[in-house]
Amino acid sequence: MATTAEKRKPVFIKVEELKPGTNGHNLTVKVLESKPVPVPKPRRAPMSLSQRPQRPSRINECLVGDETGCIVFTARNEQVDIMQPGATVILRNAKIDMFKGSMRLAVDKWGRVEVAEPANFAVRENNNLSLVEYELVTVQA
């Protein structure tokens, strides 16, 4: 009798295969650059609502890619420390967020960002998927 809890081997895809509105992606990418994004300060709530001080969140926009293309990755908080230029990382359970009509790659609390062995591929920088602008079209039945 086979157990249903057997771990499936993760399927890794390439950057060029990413499509808007998709999730559950596993990729190995190189970080090309990482730039901090200014985060607006949260408005102070009355002390009765929140006694604990909020930690400011850190957000970086990182250009990541593989031999098929590159895309902007939104790194949050602890992810910022890992996403340093020159690093090779494994993104597990990544998703595509849309921002102003373009794709952004992100890993939320259900995914993982891991440091990997340095990859031996050159990033294809002339195929930036975040520069493609998408338009939401409603199709009537």
PDB file of C-alpha atoms in Angstrom:
ATOM      1  CA  MET A   1       0.000   0.000   0.000  1.00  0.00           C
ATOM      2  CA  ALA A   2       1.545   3.310  -1.103  1.00  0.00           C
ATOM      3  CA  THR A   3       1.533   6.222   1.287  1.00  0.00           C
ATOM      4  CA  THR A   4      -0.198   9.372   0.046  1.00  0.00           C
ATOM      5  CA  ALA A   5       2.231  11.540   1.994  1.00  0.00           C
ATOM      6  CA  GLU A   6       5.136  10.743  -0.330  1.00  0.00           C
ATOM      7  CA  LYS A   7       7.091  13.868  -1.166  1.00  0.00           C
ATOM      8  CA  ARG A   8       6.908  14.893  -4.785  1.00  0.00           C
ATOM      9  CA  LYS A   9      10.140  16.026  -6.369  1.00  0.00           C
ATOM     10  CA  PRO A  10       9.933  19.766  -7.052  1.00  0.00           C
ATOM     11  CA  VAL A  11       9.655  20.736 -10.700  1.00  0.00           C
ATOM     12  CA  PHE A  12      11.997  23.579 -11.582  1.00  0.00           C
ATOM     13  CA  ILE A  13      11.093  25.937 -14.417  1.00  0.00           C
ATOM     14  CA  LYS A  14      12.934  28.660 -16.320  1.00  0.00           C
ATOM     15  CA  VAL A  15      12.240  32.401 -16.091  1.00  0.00           C
ATOM     16  CA  GLU A  16      10.895  32.567 -19.671  1.00  0.00           C
ATOM     17  CA  GLU A  17       8.091  30.134 -18.698  1.00  0.00           C
ATOM     18  CA  LEU A  18       6.581  32.527 -16.126  1.00  0.00           C
ATOM     19  CA  LYS A  19       3.078  33.819 -16.933  1.00  0.00           C
ATOM     20  CA  PRO A  20       0.833  36.411 -15.247  1.00  0.00           C
ATOM     21  CA  GLY A  21      -1.391  35.169 -12.419  1.00  0.00           C
ATOM     22  CA  THR A  22       0.491  31.924 -11.828  1.00  0.00           C
ATOM     23  CA  ASN A  23       2.040  30.505  -8.657  1.00  0.00           C
ATOM     24  CA  GLY A  24       3.811  27.485  -7.199  1.00  0.00           C
ATOM     25  CA  HIS A  25       7.008  28.085  -9.181  1.00  0.00           C
ATOM     26  CA  ASN A  26      10.429  26.688  -8.260  1.00  0.00           C
ATOM     27  CA  LEU A  27      13.365  28.456  -9.890  1.00  0.00           C
ATOM     28  CA  THR A  28      17.133  28.721  -9.551  1.00  0.00           C
ATOM     29  CA  VAL A  29      18.191  32.284 -10.350  1.00  0.00           C
ATOM     30  CA  LYS A  30      21.137  34.645 -10.037  1.00  0.00           C
ATOM     31  CA  VAL A  31      20.672  38.053  -8.409  1.00  0.00           C
ATOM     32  CA  LEU A  32      21.900  40.814 -10.732  1.00  0.00           C
ATOM     33  CA  GLU A  33      20.960  43.860  -8.654  1.00  0.00           C
ATOM     34  CA  SER A  34      19.038  44.787  -5.512  1.00  0.00           C
ATOM     35  CA  LYS A  35      17.609  48.252  -4.832  1.00  0.00           C
ATOM     36  CA  PRO A  36      15.739  49.345  -1.686  1.00  0.00           C
ATOM     37  CA  VAL A  37      12.191  50.615  -2.152  1.00  0.00           C
ATOM     38  CA  PRO A  38      11.139  53.426   0.217  1.00  0.00           C
ATOM     39  CA  VAL A  39       8.364  52.168   2.479  1.00  0.00           C
ATOM     40  CA  PRO A  40       5.880  54.757   3.791  1.00  0.00           C
ATOM     41  CA  LYS A  41       5.809  54.946   7.581  1.00  0.00           C
ATOM     42  CA  PRO A  42       2.649  53.347   9.017  1.00  0.00           C
ATOM     43  CA  ARG A  43       0.282  55.720  10.748  1.00  0.00           C
ATOM     44  CA  ARG A  44       0.371  55.365  14.514  1.00  0.00           C
ATOM     45  CA  ALA A  45      -2.606  53.559  15.966  1.00  0.00           C
ATOM     46  CA  PRO A  46      -3.959  54.587  19.364  1.00  0.00           C
ATOM     47  CA  MET A  47      -1.948  52.872  22.090  1.00  0.00           C
ATOM     48  CA  SER A  48      -4.988  50.921  23.260  1.00  0.00           C
ATOM     49  CA  LEU A  49      -5.150  49.103  19.897  1.00  0.00           C
ATOM     50  CA  SER A  50      -1.503  48.200  19.607  1.00  0.00           C
ATOM     51  CA  GLN A  51       0.891  48.198  22.539  1.00  0.00           C
ATOM     52  CA  ARG A  52       3.802  46.709  20.635  1.00  0.00           C
ATOM     53  CA  PRO A  53       5.877  48.839  18.296  1.00  0.00           C
ATOM     54  CA  GLN A  54       5.738  47.754  14.670  1.00  0.00           C
ATOM     55  CA  ARG A  55       8.969  46.779  12.982  1.00  0.00           C
ATOM     56  CA  PRO A  56       9.491  48.726   9.799  1.00  0.00           C
ATOM     57  CA  SER A  57       9.285  46.450   6.789  1.00  0.00           C
ATOM     58  CA  ARG A  58      12.125  46.369   4.294  1.00  0.00           C
ATOM     59  CA  ILE A  59      11.428  45.912   0.591  1.00  0.00           C
ATOM     60  CA  ASN A  60      13.973  45.593  -2.209  1.00  0.00           C
ATOM     61  CA  GLU A  61      13.354  45.219  -5.910  1.00  0.00           C
ATOM     62  CA  CYS A  62      15.872  42.717  -7.215  1.00  0.00           C
ATOM     63  CA  LEU A  63      16.618  41.866 -10.814  1.00  0.00           C
ATOM     64  CA  VAL A  64      17.020  38.081 -10.977  1.00  0.00           C
ATOM     65  CA  GLY A  65      17.371  35.722 -13.886  1.00  0.00           C
ATOM     66  CA  ASP A  66      18.656  32.599 -15.554  1.00  0.00           C
ATOM     67  CA  GLU A  67      19.898  31.687 -19.019  1.00  0.00           C
ATOM     68  CA  THR A  68      16.411  32.241 -20.533  1.00  0.00           C
ATOM     69  CA  GLY A  69      15.582  35.710 -19.171  1.00  0.00           C
ATOM     70  CA  CYS A  70      15.224  37.961 -16.142  1.00  0.00           C
ATOM     71  CA  ILE A  71      12.439  39.431 -13.992  1.00  0.00           C
ATOM     72  CA  VAL A  72      12.048  41.772 -11.029  1.00  0.00           C
ATOM     73  CA  PHE A  73      11.758  39.932  -7.698  1.00  0.00           C
ATOM     74  CA  THR A  74      10.194  41.740  -4.745  1.00  0.00           C
ATOM     75  CA  ALA A  75      12.239  40.809  -1.648  1.00  0.00           C
ATOM     76  CA  ARG A  76      10.670  41.464   1.755  1.00  0.00           C
ATOM     77  CA  ASN A  77      12.300  41.708   5.198  1.00  0.00           C
ATOM     78  CA  GLU A  78      14.666  38.721   5.775  1.00  0.00           C
ATOM     79  CA  GLN A  79      14.683  37.956   2.038  1.00  0.00           C
ATOM     80  CA  VAL A  80      16.520  41.274   1.466  1.00  0.00           C
ATOM     81  CA  ASP A  81      19.587  39.904   3.301  1.00  0.00           C
ATOM     82  CA  ILE A  82      19.751  36.832   1.024  1.00  0.00           C
ATOM     83  CA  MET A  83      19.104  38.655  -2.268  1.00  0.00           C
ATOM     84  CA  GLN A  84      22.552  40.196  -2.698  1.00  0.00           C
ATOM     85  CA  PRO A  85      23.977  40.898  -6.176  1.00  0.00           C
ATOM     86  CA  GLY A  86      26.019  37.938  -7.395  1.00  0.00           C
ATOM     87  CA  ALA A  87      24.197  35.405  -5.200  1.00  0.00           C
ATOM     88  CA  THR A  88      22.552  32.305  -6.643  1.00  0.00           C
ATOM     89  CA  VAL A  89      19.252  31.496  -4.938  1.00  0.00           C
ATOM     90  CA  ILE A  90      16.521  28.894  -5.124  1.00  0.00           C
ATOM     91  CA  LEU A  91      13.000  30.318  -5.024  1.00  0.00           C
ATOM     92  CA  ARG A  92      10.443  27.763  -3.853  1.00  0.00           C
ATOM     93  CA  ASN A  93       6.693  28.201  -4.302  1.00  0.00           C
ATOM     94  CA  ALA A  94       7.167  31.617  -5.930  1.00  0.00           C
ATOM     95  CA  LYS A  95       4.229  33.495  -7.424  1.00  0.00           C
ATOM     96  CA  ILE A  96       3.682  36.178 -10.025  1.00  0.00           C
ATOM     97  CA  ASP A  97       2.215  39.461  -8.759  1.00  0.00           C
ATOM     98  CA  MET A  98       1.108  42.132 -11.192  1.00  0.00           C
ATOM     99  CA  PHE A  99       2.316  45.677 -10.486  1.00  0.00           C
ATOM    100  CA  LYS A 100       1.263  48.516 -12.802  1.00  0.00           C
ATOM    101  CA  GLY A 101       0.642  46.047 -15.621  1.00  0.00           C
ATOM    102  CA  SER A 102       3.962  44.204 -15.359  1.00  0.00           C
ATOM    103  CA  MET A 103       5.009  40.935 -13.756  1.00  0.00           C
ATOM    104  CA  ARG A 104       6.889  40.767 -10.465  1.00  0.00           C
ATOM    105  CA  LEU A 105       8.133  37.553  -8.899  1.00  0.00           C
ATOM    106  CA  ALA A 106       7.568  37.153  -5.142  1.00  0.00           C
ATOM    107  CA  VAL A 107       7.803  34.538  -2.395  1.00  0.00           C
ATOM    108  CA  ASP A 108       5.259  34.887   0.422  1.00  0.00           C
ATOM    109  CA  LYS A 109       5.008  33.068   3.760  1.00  0.00           C
ATOM    110  CA  TRP A 110       4.124  29.803   1.972  1.00  0.00           C
ATOM    111  CA  GLY A 111       7.378  29.756   0.001  1.00  0.00           C
ATOM    112  CA  ARG A 112      11.099  29.834   0.664  1.00  0.00           C
ATOM    113  CA  VAL A 113      14.194  31.672  -0.521  1.00  0.00           C
ATOM    114  CA  GLU A 114      17.380  29.624  -0.131  1.00  0.00           C
ATOM    115  CA  VAL A 115      21.028  30.349  -0.889  1.00  0.00           C
ATOM    116  CA  ALA A 116      22.342  27.895  -3.492  1.00  0.00           C
ATOM    117  CA  GLU A 117      25.692  26.871  -4.921  1.00  0.00           C
ATOM    118  CA  PRO A 118      26.931  29.433  -7.474  1.00  0.00           C
ATOM    119  CA  ALA A 119      25.288  28.678 -10.824  1.00  0.00           C
ATOM    120  CA  ASN A 120      27.359  28.242 -13.959  1.00  0.00           C
ATOM    121  CA  PHE A 121      24.980  30.040 -16.349  1.00  0.00           C
ATOM    122  CA  ALA A 122      25.049  33.573 -17.730  1.00  0.00           C
ATOM    123  CA  VAL A 123      21.839  35.522 -17.175  1.00  0.00           C
ATOM    124  CA  ARG A 124      20.043  36.537 -20.369  1.00  0.00           C
ATOM    125  CA  GLU A 125      19.476  40.212 -19.608  1.00  0.00           C
ATOM    126  CA  ASN A 126      17.931  41.135 -22.971  1.00  0.00           C
ATOM    127  CA  ASN A 127      14.723  39.212 -22.137  1.00  0.00           C
ATOM    128  CA  ASN A 128      13.331  41.114 -19.108  1.00  0.00           C
ATOM    129  CA  LEU A 129       9.809  39.818 -18.467  1.00  0.00           C
ATOM    130  CA  SER A 130       9.078  42.740 -16.120  1.00  0.00           C
ATOM    131  CA  LEU A 131       9.368  45.168 -19.056  1.00  0.00           C
ATOM    132  CA  VAL A 132       6.439  43.508 -20.846  1.00  0.00           C
ATOM    133  CA  GLU A 133       3.246  45.416 -20.095  1.00  0.00           C
ATOM    134  CA  TYR A 134       0.037  43.416 -19.775  1.00  0.00           C
ATOM    135  CA  GLU A 135      -3.494  44.730 -20.049  1.00  0.00           C
ATOM    136  CA  LEU A 136      -6.423  43.168 -18.230  1.00  0.00           C
ATOM    137  CA  VAL A 137      -9.063  42.268 -20.810  1.00  0.00           C
ATOM    138  CA  THR A 138     -12.506  41.096 -19.734  1.00  0.00           C
ATOM    139  CA  VAL A 139     -13.982  38.487 -22.036  1.00  0.00           C
ATOM    140  CA  GLN A 140     -17.760  38.359 -22.215  1.00  0.00           C
ATOM    141  CA  ALA A 141     -19.378  34.974 -22.723  1.00  0.00           C
TER     142      ALA A 141
END
